[in-house]
Every structure is written in structure tokens, then in C-alpha cells.
Amino acid sequence: MTTHEYDVVVVGAGTSGCYAAATAARESYDVAVVERKTEEEAGHIACGDALKGADEFPEAIPKSQIESAFTNTDVDHGRFEIPQEDTVLEIPVPGELAVIDRWEYGRKVIEGATKAGADFHYDTVVQDVKQDETGTVTGVRATCDGDAVEFDSTVLVDAAGSLSILQDKADLADATFDTNVNYSQFCSAYREIVHVDEPVEWDDALVFKPTDRAAGYLWYFPRTETEINAGLGFQMTEEPMHLVDDLKEDLQNRPEFEGATVEDKLGAALPTRRPYDSAVAPGFMAVGDAAGHVNPTTGGGIAGAAYAGKYAAEQAMEAVESGDVSEAALWEYNERVMDHFGARYAGLDVYNIFTTAVDVDDLMGLLGALPTQKLSEALYSGSASIGWKLKLRTAIRSIGHFDLVTDLYRTKNLADEIIDHYERYPADPRGLPAWQETRDSLLDRVYETTGAEPKY
Ligand SMILES: Cc1cc2nc3c(=O)[nH]c(=O)nc-3n(C[C@H](O)[C@H](O)[C@H](O)COP(=O)(O)OP(=O)(O)OC[C@H]3O[C@@H](n4cnc5c(N)ncnc54)[C@H](O)[C@@H]3O)c2cc1C
């Protein structure tokens, strides 16, 4: 059996893994990326291909190195089709937005991490996590071409995505690491790359449309004016959808897809939950989808994954230097995630909970009545300031949905309180239980207000 030794071992060559690897490798740390796919297939990942905020991506793999994958930079708004209300809402999307060739982007981030000096081990499937007698994680066991291989790490980074097995294999019972993770906090999604002969009219928009279920939606994202990423997903609290057939049916009902050809098909799960309360254990950190770093209302996870990778690697380097890989030594990683996007995503999760308890027609009626600028703010910042005049106008426009409007405002106030509470995220692992207790009591009020089933 072969054993490799590295300062940092990263499992997964997706966005979070490549940014983690590039950050540490360019500072001359020994970094391995262990990826189950072949070198040719690596980077081929199920996605809607909408990339938000690329102008601010971490410098370890800057925008200039991935830009060639940006096939449509003209998109600047969301187009929400609401068939129940016979309405189309055009909602501006703040910040830089592009639809990308996702596989090309995947190859580019791998190239960026390789250039920075990381060693890639393809075709290598991690099967188990190694821990010493104190419970500290010390590496992984894997198979490569049927042969056993081990990777010893000072710090192990779990970047293996939403279906990572590492957290099932490791014994994290004595750590603060968040193990309150359940399939119902995930969304099941599927997408096809579809070619049409004639340019679509909405090549500057991300098109969304609700499915018949409250927590399901379809999307049409234009990679170019004739190459469309078409997909759909549903929250796993709901009855399973027939993703392939439901997408086919919607495509058949849209005249712009007449005679279209399908080039590529992929499906996967994505977390639509709050970020992990703690994503560290001794010698171990989780990043990206493996730590719930996805905007739970839009499903956008690429930017969060890139930053989580950077923050984890910076903390791992400090730990390697000091020889201290304890939770306390790795804790600042959690703080940086919460400070940058975690608090916002936890606030957005409250709206996700709200939608699971609402009738889809009522919700669509209400959406049609809300001011689009405020919807845009709420979707991306986790909150929107709504003055009393606007409240009154919304209430009048949404007559028939009055109870729902009241519940939404109450929910919004609770989401704001939750965001404030995340801004007081503890500076030390010892502060976590008390912080969680207050957060949980705020969430109990969310369940009470919305009538939703507890999500956690
Ligand atoms: C259908 C769909 C549509 C989406 N649309 C968008 C969108 O439009 N915009 C957006 O920003 N986000 C979107 N997301 C979310 C986004 O794709 C993820 O948040 C992002 O890819 C997370 O990156 P990651 O590096 O954490 O994980 P991943 O990209 O999933 O990478 C994980 C890697 O780990 C490898 N791996 C897993 N297990 C093992 C193992 N045991 N051993 C070795 N290697 C392993 C995998 O092969 C993979 O390469 C979408 C997700 C889905 C499923």
C-alpha cells in the first residue's frame, strides 16, 4: 500500500477544493487534492451555471484565470414567470453575474490550483477517515484503480460536496462539528444543456418558474442565446418529483424549444439549509456544499464555496505553522464564514422555511404583489427595509393574501433578528452551546409564526 504525506489534504476537486488547494499551495505548503473522477471528467459538475460575484473571487485563482469560461456576461436580471397569476416579474440582480460553461470553469479552477503547486490524485475514491486515539483526524484511506492508498494530513479539508461520505465515516461526536444534518434540508436537482436553432428572446435574463409544488422550481439560464441550461429542483421535504419527465414536459410546452437538441444531462443534490454551526473538528474542516455554504433561496453555491476554501486554507496554514490543529485553533474559519456570508444565508433560510408551509398559489399571488426592487434586496441580502407606506401599498395590492402578508412581515422580522444573532457568533468553541440555544429559540418562533415543520 502507498502512503502519501501532506500538510493539507483536500478531498474533492470542485470549487471549494480547488480554492482551498490553490490558497495553501501558492504559499508553498504541501497540498494534495484527492478526486474520485478521472482527469478528463474532473470539473464536470451538475449546476445551473449562473455565477454571481466573480469580480470579487479570491485572488488564489483570480477572475482573469477563469474568465474564458464566462459565455454570457449580459445577464443582469431574473425573469420570474408566474403562470398562476399570468404575470412575469423582472427582478434586478445586484452585482456581477455571468452564465458560464461549467465544465470549462471546472477545468480552469483545477488548472489554477495545479499552477499554484497542488498535487492532483485523480481516479482516487476516498473510503474512510483516519483518526488517532484522541479523535484528531489524521488523513484518509482511499482506493485508486483497485489499490489501497492512504493520505496522511496535518489538516484534512472535506470539499467532497453535498453527498460527502467523510462526515459519516469520521467520529465527530466529541467535536462542535455540526452533525444535525438531514436529507430533508437538501434539494434534489437535475439539468440539461439544450441547443435551440433560433436565439431566445430572454438571453439577458435568468428565467425562473415555479413547478406545481411550493418548494420546486424550474430554471432556464442562457449560456449563449442558443445554448440553454434548463433544469429543475425540489426541496426533499416534498413528494419526489419526476425530474426528467417534468423537465421534458415543460420544454415541450415552450415554443422556443421546438426542435431543440439535448447535449448533456446531470443531476445532483444541493444543500438548501443554513451553514453548519461549526465546520471544524480537530484536524478537520468542511467547506462548500459539504458544510451547507449555499444560498438557500437561490441555490447559488459557487461563490460561497470559493471563499470557504480560501478561509479554510488560511486557517489550515496557521495550524500547520503552530502545530496546533485543535478546534480552538481552527475556529476562526467558522467566524470568517459567518461574517462574510453565513449570517446572511441563515437569514435567507428563514424564508426557505416559510415557503415550505405556504400554499403555492397564495405564494405566487403574493410574489406578484410585492415590489420587485424589495424582492431583489430580500433574495440577495437576506433582508429588505420595508417602510409603512410600502407595507400598506403591498397589503392593498395583495388583497386576498392578507394573512400571508402578515405572516411574511413577521417572518421577515424574525429573519432580521436571526441575522443580528449570527453577527454575535462566538469567538471561541466554548461559546457555541449558549449561542445555539438563543438561535434555536428564535427558530422556534419562526416555526410558530409560519406553521412550518421544524427543519433542524
Ligand atoms: C443542479 C444544480 C444546479 C446548481 N446551480 C447553481 C448555480 O446556477 N449557481 C451556483 O452558484 N451554484 C449552483 N449550484 C450549487 C453549486 O454547484 C455548488 O454549491 C458548488 O458546486 C459546490 O462546490 P463544492 O466544491 O463544495 O462541491 P462540488 O462542486 O460538488 O465538488 C465536490 C467534488 O468532490 C468529489 N468527491 C466527492 N466524493 C468524493 C470521494 N469520496 N472521494 C474523492 N472525491 C470525491 C466529486 O467528484 C467532486 O468533484 C447548483 C447545484 C446543483 C446540484
Short mmCIF file of C-alpha atoms and ligand atoms in Angstrom, two decimals:
data_model
loop_
_atom_site.label_atom_id
_atom_site.label_comp_id
_atom_site.label_asym_id
_atom_site.label_seq_id
_atom_site.Cartn_x
_atom_site.Cartn_y
_atom_site.Cartn_z
CA MET A 1 0.00 0.00 0.00
CA THR A 2 1.20 3.53 -0.83
CA THR A 3 1.05 6.26 1.80
CA HIS A 4 1.38 9.94 0.87
CA GLU A 5 2.11 12.66 3.42
CA TYR A 6 0.93 16.25 3.02
CA ASP A 7 0.41 19.34 5.16
CA VAL A 8 -3.09 19.74 3.75
CA VAL A 9 -5.15 17.01 2.09
CA VAL A 10 -8.23 18.25 0.24
CA VAL A 11 -10.91 15.75 -0.79
CA GLY A 12 -12.77 16.95 -3.90
CA ALA A 13 -11.64 18.94 -6.96
CA GLY A 14 -14.70 21.21 -7.15
CA THR A 15 -14.73 24.95 -6.49
CA SER A 16 -14.18 24.77 -2.72
CA GLY A 17 -11.43 22.15 -3.02
CA CYS A 18 -9.55 23.98 -5.77
CA TYR A 19 -9.68 27.36 -3.97
CA ALA A 20 -8.52 25.71 -0.72
CA ALA A 21 -5.70 23.92 -2.52
CA ALA A 22 -4.58 26.97 -4.51
CA THR A 23 -4.56 29.20 -1.41
CA ALA A 24 -2.26 26.88 0.55
CA ALA A 25 -0.13 25.62 -2.36
CA ARG A 26 0.86 29.08 -3.54
CA GLU A 27 2.26 29.73 -0.07
CA SER A 28 4.46 26.64 -0.61
CA TYR A 29 2.58 24.23 1.65
CA ASP A 30 2.41 20.60 0.51
CA VAL A 31 -1.12 20.10 -0.73
CA ALA A 32 -2.88 17.07 -2.24
CA VAL A 33 -6.26 17.12 -3.93
CA VAL A 34 -7.89 13.69 -3.97
CA GLU A 35 -10.61 13.37 -6.61
CA ARG A 36 -12.69 10.31 -7.46
CA LYS A 37 -13.23 11.30 -11.11
CA THR A 38 -10.76 10.79 -13.93
CA GLU A 39 -8.61 13.72 -15.05
CA GLU A 40 -10.83 14.12 -18.16
CA GLU A 41 -14.11 14.05 -16.21
CA ALA A 42 -13.00 16.20 -13.24
CA GLY A 43 -14.78 19.55 -13.11
CA HIS A 44 -17.91 18.19 -14.82
CA ILE A 45 -20.46 19.09 -12.16
CA ALA A 46 -24.27 19.43 -12.15
CA CYS A 47 -25.07 23.12 -11.96
CA GLY A 48 -27.34 25.87 -13.26
CA ASP A 49 -24.15 27.61 -14.46
CA ALA A 50 -25.09 31.02 -13.02
CA LEU A 51 -22.05 32.60 -11.42
CA LYS A 52 -22.58 35.60 -9.19
CA GLY A 53 -19.91 37.91 -7.82
CA ALA A 54 -16.98 36.66 -9.95
CA ASP A 55 -15.39 40.12 -9.85
CA GLU A 56 -14.63 39.55 -6.17
CA PHE A 57 -13.37 35.97 -6.32
CA PRO A 58 -10.42 35.08 -4.06
CA GLU A 59 -7.05 36.05 -5.51
CA ALA A 60 -5.60 32.47 -5.33
CA ILE A 61 -7.43 31.81 -8.65
CA PRO A 62 -8.43 35.27 -9.84
CA LYS A 63 -11.19 36.11 -12.27
CA SER A 64 -8.69 36.54 -15.11
CA GLN A 65 -7.87 32.79 -14.91
CA ILE A 66 -11.49 31.61 -15.14
CA GLU A 67 -12.96 34.33 -17.37
CA SER A 68 -12.66 32.32 -20.59
CA ALA A 69 -15.48 30.10 -19.23
CA PHE A 70 -17.90 33.08 -18.98
CA THR A 71 -20.07 32.56 -22.06
CA ASN A 72 -22.79 35.12 -21.25
CA THR A 73 -21.99 38.27 -19.29
CA ASP A 74 -25.06 40.20 -20.49
CA VAL A 75 -27.44 38.70 -17.89
CA ASP A 76 -28.49 41.30 -15.34
CA HIS A 77 -31.92 40.28 -14.05
CA GLY A 78 -34.17 37.43 -13.03
CA ARG A 79 -37.35 36.82 -15.01
CA PHE A 80 -39.91 35.15 -12.76
CA GLU A 81 -42.71 33.57 -14.72
CA ILE A 82 -45.83 33.11 -12.56
CA PRO A 83 -48.35 31.19 -14.67
CA GLN A 84 -50.88 31.06 -11.79
CA GLU A 85 -51.08 34.87 -11.89
CA ASP A 86 -50.41 35.25 -15.62
CA THR A 87 -47.55 37.53 -14.63
CA VAL A 88 -43.86 37.91 -15.40
CA LEU A 89 -41.71 39.73 -12.82
CA GLU A 90 -38.41 41.25 -13.92
CA ILE A 91 -36.20 41.43 -10.82
CA PRO A 92 -32.77 43.10 -10.99
CA VAL A 93 -29.83 41.04 -9.73
CA PRO A 94 -27.28 43.17 -7.87
CA GLY A 95 -23.54 42.71 -8.54
CA GLU A 96 -21.70 40.97 -11.36
CA LEU A 97 -23.42 37.99 -12.93
CA ALA A 98 -22.46 35.56 -15.70
CA VAL A 99 -23.72 32.29 -17.12
CA ILE A 100 -20.75 30.02 -17.68
CA ASP A 101 -19.58 26.91 -19.45
CA ARG A 102 -19.41 24.99 -16.18
CA TRP A 103 -17.09 22.18 -17.29
CA GLU A 104 -14.63 24.67 -18.78
CA TYR A 105 -14.82 26.65 -15.49
CA GLY A 106 -14.22 23.37 -13.59
CA ARG A 107 -11.10 22.70 -15.68
CA LYS A 108 -9.90 26.28 -15.15
CA VAL A 109 -10.08 26.13 -11.33
CA ILE A 110 -8.23 22.79 -11.42
CA GLU A 111 -5.61 24.39 -13.69
CA GLY A 112 -5.36 27.33 -11.24
CA ALA A 113 -4.73 25.03 -8.26
CA THR A 114 -2.26 22.93 -10.28
CA LYS A 115 -0.33 26.06 -11.31
CA ALA A 116 -0.26 27.13 -7.66
CA GLY A 117 1.55 23.87 -6.89
CA ALA A 118 -1.11 21.41 -5.61
CA ASP A 119 -0.74 17.69 -6.49
CA PHE A 120 -3.89 16.19 -8.01
CA HIS A 121 -4.65 12.49 -7.48
CA TYR A 122 -7.46 11.55 -9.87
CA ASP A 123 -9.40 8.30 -10.02
CA THR A 124 -8.93 8.08 -6.27
CA VAL A 125 -12.05 7.43 -4.20
CA VAL A 126 -11.89 8.26 -0.50
CA GLN A 127 -13.49 5.46 1.51
CA ASP A 128 -12.61 6.23 5.11
CA VAL A 129 -11.21 8.84 7.50
CA LYS A 130 -8.22 8.17 9.77
CA GLN A 131 -8.31 9.38 13.39
CA ASP A 132 -5.80 8.92 16.20
CA GLU A 133 -6.61 7.80 19.76
CA THR A 134 -7.60 11.38 20.76
CA GLY A 135 -10.09 11.61 17.88
CA THR A 136 -7.93 14.02 15.86
CA VAL A 137 -8.35 13.46 12.12
CA THR A 138 -5.03 12.40 10.56
CA GLY A 139 -5.88 11.54 6.94
CA VAL A 140 -7.92 9.34 4.63
CA ARG A 141 -7.99 5.84 3.20
CA ALA A 142 -8.80 5.60 -0.48
CA THR A 143 -8.67 3.29 -3.46
CA CYS A 144 -7.02 4.08 -6.76
CA ASP A 145 -7.51 1.60 -9.61
CA GLY A 146 -8.49 -1.03 -7.04
CA ASP A 147 -5.34 -0.47 -4.95
CA ALA A 148 -5.44 0.82 -1.38
CA VAL A 149 -3.76 4.17 -0.85
CA GLU A 150 -3.54 6.43 2.20
CA PHE A 151 -3.04 10.18 2.55
CA ASP A 152 -1.73 11.44 5.88
CA SER A 153 -2.57 15.07 6.63
CA THR A 154 -1.86 17.68 9.26
CA VAL A 155 -5.22 19.17 8.27
CA LEU A 156 -7.88 17.38 6.22
CA VAL A 157 -10.32 19.52 4.21
CA ASP A 158 -13.63 17.93 3.27
CA ALA A 159 -14.55 19.54 -0.08
CA ALA A 160 -16.39 16.46 -1.33
CA GLY A 161 -19.71 18.17 -1.97
CA SER A 162 -23.24 17.63 -0.72
CA LEU A 163 -23.02 13.84 -0.67
CA SER A 164 -19.62 13.69 1.03
CA ILE A 165 -19.10 10.44 2.92
CA LEU A 166 -16.29 11.82 5.08
CA GLN A 167 -18.57 13.12 7.83
CA ASP A 168 -20.33 9.73 8.01
CA LYS A 169 -17.02 7.93 8.31
CA ALA A 170 -15.39 10.20 10.91
CA ASP A 171 -16.40 10.01 14.56
CA LEU A 172 -17.16 13.67 15.34
CA ALA A 173 -19.32 13.07 18.42
CA ASP A 174 -16.92 14.90 20.77
CA ALA A 175 -16.42 17.89 18.47
CA THR A 176 -18.53 21.01 17.91
CA PHE A 177 -18.81 19.94 14.24
CA ASP A 178 -22.44 20.22 13.10
CA THR A 179 -23.99 16.76 12.76
CA ASN A 180 -27.60 18.00 12.76
CA VAL A 181 -27.82 17.27 9.02
CA ASN A 182 -30.78 15.55 7.42
CA TYR A 183 -31.78 14.74 3.83
CA SER A 184 -34.87 16.98 4.16
CA GLN A 185 -32.54 20.03 4.33
CA PHE A 186 -31.44 19.32 0.74
CA CYS A 187 -32.84 19.91 -2.70
CA SER A 188 -32.73 17.31 -5.47
CA ALA A 189 -31.96 18.90 -8.84
CA TYR A 190 -31.39 17.97 -12.46
CA ARG A 191 -30.29 19.90 -15.52
CA GLU A 192 -29.85 19.52 -19.29
CA ILE A 193 -27.81 21.59 -21.73
CA VAL A 194 -30.19 22.31 -24.59
CA HIS A 195 -29.44 23.75 -28.04
CA VAL A 196 -32.03 25.74 -29.99
CA ASP A 197 -31.77 26.93 -33.60
CA GLU A 198 -33.21 30.43 -33.08
CA PRO A 199 -31.88 32.81 -30.39
CA VAL A 200 -34.13 33.01 -27.30
CA GLU A 201 -35.63 36.43 -26.52
CA TRP A 202 -34.53 36.32 -22.87
CA ASP A 203 -30.78 35.89 -23.38
CA ASP A 204 -30.13 38.67 -20.81
CA ALA A 205 -32.13 37.03 -18.01
CA LEU A 206 -32.15 34.10 -15.61
CA VAL A 207 -35.61 32.62 -16.10
CA PHE A 208 -37.36 31.02 -13.09
CA LYS A 209 -40.73 29.38 -12.95
CA PRO A 210 -42.42 27.57 -10.05
CA THR A 211 -43.35 23.95 -10.50
CA ASP A 212 -46.70 22.77 -9.20
CA ARG A 213 -45.14 22.41 -5.76
CA ALA A 214 -44.37 25.25 -3.37
CA ALA A 215 -40.76 24.23 -2.90
CA GLY A 216 -39.95 23.27 -6.52
CA TYR A 217 -38.83 25.45 -9.39
CA LEU A 218 -37.67 25.29 -12.98
CA TRP A 219 -34.92 27.41 -14.45
CA TYR A 220 -33.73 28.40 -17.93
CA PHE A 221 -30.30 30.03 -17.86
CA PRO A 222 -28.87 31.16 -21.23
CA ARG A 223 -25.21 30.19 -21.64
CA THR A 224 -25.49 31.85 -25.04
CA GLU A 225 -28.56 32.94 -26.97
CA THR A 226 -28.87 29.39 -28.40
CA GLU A 227 -27.37 27.21 -25.63
CA ILE A 228 -29.58 26.99 -22.54
CA ASN A 229 -29.05 25.34 -19.18
CA ALA A 230 -32.55 24.06 -18.37
CA GLY A 231 -33.20 22.44 -15.02
CA LEU A 232 -35.42 21.96 -12.03
CA GLY A 233 -35.28 21.02 -8.39
CA PHE A 234 -37.46 20.36 -5.38
CA GLN A 235 -36.97 20.52 -1.63
CA MET A 236 -36.71 17.00 -0.22
CA THR A 237 -39.43 17.71 2.33
CA GLU A 238 -41.84 17.30 -0.61
CA GLU A 239 -43.07 14.25 -2.51
CA PRO A 240 -40.36 13.36 -5.05
CA MET A 241 -40.81 14.92 -8.50
CA HIS A 242 -40.12 13.05 -11.73
CA LEU A 243 -37.33 15.42 -12.63
CA VAL A 244 -36.53 14.13 -16.13
CA ASP A 245 -40.17 13.82 -17.24
CA ASP A 246 -41.27 17.10 -15.63
CA LEU A 247 -38.49 19.00 -17.38
CA LYS A 248 -39.30 17.32 -20.69
CA GLU A 249 -42.95 18.33 -20.33
CA ASP A 250 -42.11 21.98 -19.66
CA LEU A 251 -39.65 22.08 -22.57
CA GLN A 252 -42.29 20.62 -24.88
CA ASN A 253 -44.75 23.35 -23.85
CA ARG A 254 -42.36 26.20 -24.67
CA PRO A 255 -42.38 27.16 -28.35
CA GLU A 256 -38.80 28.47 -28.23
CA PHE A 257 -37.60 24.88 -27.62
CA GLU A 258 -39.27 23.35 -30.67
CA GLY A 259 -36.75 21.08 -32.42
CA ALA A 260 -34.20 21.58 -29.61
CA THR A 261 -31.42 19.04 -29.02
CA VAL A 262 -30.07 17.95 -25.64
CA GLU A 263 -26.28 17.79 -25.32
CA ASP A 264 -25.60 16.85 -21.69
CA LYS A 265 -27.61 15.63 -18.67
CA LEU A 266 -26.62 15.66 -14.99
CA GLY A 267 -28.38 15.56 -11.61
CA ALA A 268 -27.26 16.04 -8.01
CA ALA A 269 -28.34 17.16 -4.54
CA LEU A 270 -27.57 20.57 -3.05
CA PRO A 271 -27.92 21.85 0.50
CA THR A 272 -30.72 24.40 0.94
CA ARG A 273 -30.15 24.93 4.64
CA ARG A 274 -28.26 27.23 6.99
CA PRO A 275 -24.46 26.88 7.04
CA TYR A 276 -23.08 24.40 9.55
CA ASP A 277 -22.96 25.91 13.06
CA SER A 278 -19.39 24.66 13.21
CA ALA A 279 -17.48 23.11 10.30
CA VAL A 280 -14.35 22.24 12.29
CA ALA A 281 -13.17 19.27 14.36
CA PRO A 282 -9.60 18.51 15.46
CA GLY A 283 -7.52 18.20 12.27
CA PHE A 284 -10.61 18.56 10.08
CA MET A 285 -12.57 21.27 8.24
CA ALA A 286 -15.53 21.11 5.83
CA VAL A 287 -16.04 23.63 3.03
CA GLY A 288 -18.59 24.44 0.32
CA ASP A 289 -21.54 22.09 -0.13
CA ALA A 290 -20.04 19.74 2.47
CA ALA A 291 -20.70 22.49 5.06
CA GLY A 292 -24.00 23.90 3.73
CA HIS A 293 -22.42 27.01 2.17
CA VAL A 294 -25.19 27.64 -0.37
CA ASN A 295 -27.70 30.49 -0.63
CA PRO A 296 -30.80 28.51 0.44
CA THR A 297 -33.22 30.61 -1.61
CA THR A 298 -31.36 30.72 -4.95
CA GLY A 299 -29.27 27.52 -4.70
CA GLY A 300 -26.16 29.57 -5.62
CA GLY A 301 -23.14 27.90 -4.03
CA ILE A 302 -20.12 28.64 -6.21
CA ALA A 303 -19.09 31.93 -4.59
CA GLY A 304 -19.56 30.62 -1.03
CA ALA A 305 -17.52 27.52 -1.91
CA ALA A 306 -14.63 29.63 -3.28
CA TYR A 307 -14.45 31.81 -0.17
CA ALA A 308 -14.89 28.91 2.26
CA GLY A 309 -11.95 27.20 0.50
CA LYS A 310 -9.80 30.30 0.94
CA TYR A 311 -10.69 30.82 4.62
CA ALA A 312 -10.20 27.13 5.48
CA ALA A 313 -6.79 27.01 3.79
CA GLU A 314 -5.62 30.17 5.57
CA GLN A 315 -6.61 28.65 8.91
CA ALA A 316 -5.01 25.31 7.99
CA MET A 317 -1.71 27.09 7.21
CA GLU A 318 -1.72 28.73 10.65
CA ALA A 319 -2.42 25.37 12.25
CA VAL A 320 0.44 23.73 10.35
CA GLU A 321 2.78 26.52 11.49
CA SER A 322 1.77 26.34 15.15
CA GLY A 323 1.43 22.55 15.27
CA ASP A 324 -1.98 23.07 16.89
CA VAL A 325 -4.89 21.54 14.95
CA SER A 326 -7.42 21.72 17.80
CA GLU A 327 -10.92 23.10 17.26
CA ALA A 328 -9.95 26.29 19.06
CA ALA A 329 -7.04 26.75 16.64
CA LEU A 330 -9.28 26.24 13.60
CA TRP A 331 -12.25 28.21 14.98
CA GLU A 332 -11.54 31.49 13.21
CA TYR A 333 -12.53 29.74 9.97
CA ASN A 334 -16.11 29.42 11.28
CA GLU A 335 -16.11 33.09 12.29
CA ARG A 336 -14.96 34.28 8.87
CA VAL A 337 -17.62 32.20 7.09
CA MET A 338 -20.39 33.53 9.35
CA ASP A 339 -19.12 37.08 9.00
CA HIS A 340 -18.83 37.02 5.19
CA PHE A 341 -21.97 35.11 4.09
CA GLY A 342 -23.09 32.63 6.78
CA ALA A 343 -25.25 35.10 8.72
CA ARG A 344 -26.96 36.21 5.51
CA TYR A 345 -27.61 32.63 4.39
CA ALA A 346 -29.02 31.75 7.84
CA GLY A 347 -31.43 34.70 7.46
CA LEU A 348 -32.43 33.52 3.96
CA ASP A 349 -33.02 30.03 5.35
CA VAL A 350 -35.93 31.50 7.32
CA TYR A 351 -37.69 32.37 4.02
CA ASN A 352 -36.96 28.86 2.78
CA ILE A 353 -38.72 27.53 5.91
CA PHE A 354 -41.60 29.96 5.28
CA THR A 355 -42.15 28.63 1.73
CA THR A 356 -42.43 25.01 2.91
CA ALA A 357 -45.53 25.96 4.91
CA VAL A 358 -47.30 28.04 2.25
CA ASP A 359 -49.75 27.10 -0.49
CA VAL A 360 -48.06 27.64 -3.87
CA ASP A 361 -50.90 29.67 -5.40
CA ASP A 362 -51.05 32.01 -2.38
CA LEU A 363 -47.30 32.45 -2.51
CA MET A 364 -47.34 33.26 -6.23
CA GLY A 365 -50.16 35.73 -5.71
CA LEU A 366 -48.17 37.44 -3.02
CA LEU A 367 -44.95 37.48 -5.07
CA GLY A 368 -46.84 39.17 -7.89
CA ALA A 369 -47.90 41.92 -5.47
CA LEU A 370 -44.52 42.63 -3.92
CA PRO A 371 -42.28 45.42 -5.25
CA THR A 372 -39.54 43.86 -7.39
CA GLN A 373 -36.70 46.02 -6.02
CA LYS A 374 -37.53 44.86 -2.49
CA LEU A 375 -37.74 41.24 -3.64
CA SER A 376 -34.29 41.61 -5.17
CA GLU A 377 -32.87 43.01 -1.91
CA ALA A 378 -34.53 40.24 0.10
CA LEU A 379 -33.29 37.47 -2.23
CA TYR A 380 -29.67 38.50 -2.12
CA SER A 381 -29.10 40.36 1.15
CA GLY A 382 -31.38 38.28 3.39
CA SER A 383 -33.47 41.32 4.30
CA ALA A 384 -35.14 44.39 2.87
CA SER A 385 -36.20 47.54 4.67
CA ILE A 386 -39.92 48.00 4.18
CA GLY A 387 -41.50 51.27 5.34
CA TRP A 388 -45.12 51.54 6.46
CA LYS A 389 -46.26 53.20 3.19
CA LEU A 390 -44.91 50.28 1.22
CA LYS A 391 -46.47 47.81 3.64
CA LEU A 392 -49.83 49.47 3.12
CA ARG A 393 -49.46 49.51 -0.68
CA THR A 394 -48.45 45.82 -0.69
CA ALA A 395 -51.37 44.93 1.58
CA ILE A 396 -53.83 46.69 -0.76
CA ARG A 397 -52.35 45.11 -3.90
CA SER A 398 -52.41 41.69 -2.30
CA ILE A 399 -55.97 41.68 -1.01
CA GLY A 400 -56.91 38.04 -0.60
CA HIS A 401 -53.43 37.26 0.68
CA PHE A 402 -53.66 39.44 3.77
CA ASP A 403 -52.88 36.70 6.31
CA LEU A 404 -49.92 35.65 4.24
CA VAL A 405 -48.60 39.23 4.06
CA THR A 406 -48.85 39.48 7.85
CA ASP A 407 -47.02 36.16 8.29
CA LEU A 408 -44.36 37.28 5.81
CA TYR A 409 -43.67 40.52 7.69
CA ARG A 410 -43.47 38.65 11.00
CA THR A 411 -41.13 36.13 9.38
CA LYS A 412 -39.01 38.94 7.95
CA ASN A 413 -38.62 40.48 11.41
CA LEU A 414 -37.53 37.13 12.81
CA ALA A 415 -35.08 36.65 9.91
CA ASP A 416 -33.59 40.07 10.79
CA GLU A 417 -33.25 39.00 14.44
CA ILE A 418 -31.54 35.79 13.36
CA ILE A 419 -29.07 37.72 11.17
CA ASP A 420 -28.31 40.02 14.16
CA HIS A 421 -27.75 36.96 16.32
CA TYR A 422 -25.33 35.44 13.80
CA GLU A 423 -23.38 38.69 13.99
CA ARG A 424 -22.71 37.69 17.61
CA TYR A 425 -21.28 34.28 16.58
CA PRO A 426 -18.92 33.17 19.40
CA ALA A 427 -15.19 33.88 19.20
CA ASP A 428 -14.42 30.55 20.88
CA PRO A 429 -15.87 26.99 20.68
CA ARG A 430 -16.87 27.21 24.36
CA GLY A 431 -19.42 29.91 23.50
CA LEU A 432 -21.22 27.74 20.92
CA PRO A 433 -23.85 25.94 23.10
CA ALA A 434 -25.24 29.20 24.60
CA TRP A 435 -25.26 30.87 21.16
CA GLN A 436 -27.09 27.88 19.67
CA GLU A 437 -29.68 27.93 22.45
CA THR A 438 -30.66 31.54 21.69
CA ARG A 439 -30.69 30.85 17.93
CA ASP A 440 -32.89 27.78 18.44
CA SER A 441 -35.40 29.77 20.47
CA LEU A 442 -35.59 32.32 17.62
CA LEU A 443 -36.21 29.46 15.18
CA ASP A 444 -38.98 28.08 17.42
CA ARG A 445 -40.71 31.44 16.91
CA VAL A 446 -40.25 31.04 13.13
CA TYR A 447 -41.95 27.61 13.22
CA GLU A 448 -44.74 29.05 15.38
CA THR A 449 -45.31 32.02 13.04
CA THR A 450 -45.15 30.07 9.78
CA GLY A 451 -46.69 26.78 10.91
CA ALA A 452 -43.73 25.01 9.25
CA GLU A 453 -42.38 21.67 10.46
CA PRO A 454 -39.09 22.11 12.37
CA LYS A 455 -36.24 21.91 9.86
CA TYR A 456 -33.44 21.16 12.36
C1 LIG B 1 -28.45 21.03 -10.37
C2 LIG B 1 -27.68 22.09 -9.61
C3 LIG B 1 -27.73 23.41 -10.04
C4 LIG B 1 -26.96 24.39 -9.39
N1 LIG B 1 -26.93 25.66 -9.90
C5 LIG B 1 -26.09 26.57 -9.38
C6 LIG B 1 -25.93 27.85 -10.00
O1 LIG B 1 -26.52 28.14 -11.04
N2 LIG B 1 -25.05 28.74 -9.44
C7 LIG B 1 -24.34 28.43 -8.31
O2 LIG B 1 -23.57 29.29 -7.83
N3 LIG B 1 -24.47 27.23 -7.71
C8 LIG B 1 -25.30 26.29 -8.22
N4 LIG B 1 -25.40 25.04 -7.65
C9 LIG B 1 -24.61 24.76 -6.46
C10 LIG B 1 -23.12 24.59 -6.80
O3 LIG B 1 -22.98 23.73 -7.90
C11 LIG B 1 -22.40 24.02 -5.58
O4 LIG B 1 -22.72 24.81 -4.45
C12 LIG B 1 -20.88 24.05 -5.79
O5 LIG B 1 -20.53 23.29 -6.91
C13 LIG B 1 -20.21 23.47 -4.55
O6 LIG B 1 -18.85 23.26 -4.79
P1 LIG B 1 -18.05 22.23 -3.90
O7 LIG B 1 -16.64 22.37 -4.30
O8 LIG B 1 -18.37 22.40 -2.47
O9 LIG B 1 -18.60 20.77 -4.30
P2 LIG B 1 -18.63 20.04 -5.71
O10 LIG B 1 -18.54 21.02 -6.83
O11 LIG B 1 -19.79 19.12 -5.67
O12 LIG B 1 -17.28 19.19 -5.74
C14 LIG B 1 -17.12 18.02 -4.96
C15 LIG B 1 -16.04 17.15 -5.59
O13 LIG B 1 -15.72 16.09 -4.68
C16 LIG B 1 -15.56 14.89 -5.40
N5 LIG B 1 -15.82 13.78 -4.46
C17 LIG B 1 -16.98 13.50 -3.81
N6 LIG B 1 -16.84 12.42 -3.03
C18 LIG B 1 -15.56 12.01 -3.17
C19 LIG B 1 -14.83 10.92 -2.61
N7 LIG B 1 -15.37 10.05 -1.74
N8 LIG B 1 -13.52 10.78 -2.96
C20 LIG B 1 -12.94 11.65 -3.84
N9 LIG B 1 -13.60 12.68 -4.41
C21 LIG B 1 -14.90 12.88 -4.06
C22 LIG B 1 -16.60 14.99 -6.52
O14 LIG B 1 -16.32 14.13 -7.59
C23 LIG B 1 -16.48 16.48 -6.90
O15 LIG B 1 -15.50 16.69 -7.89
C24 LIG B 1 -26.17 24.05 -8.25
C25 LIG B 1 -26.18 22.71 -7.79
C26 LIG B 1 -26.91 21.74 -8.46
C27 LIG B 1 -26.87 20.32 -7.96
#
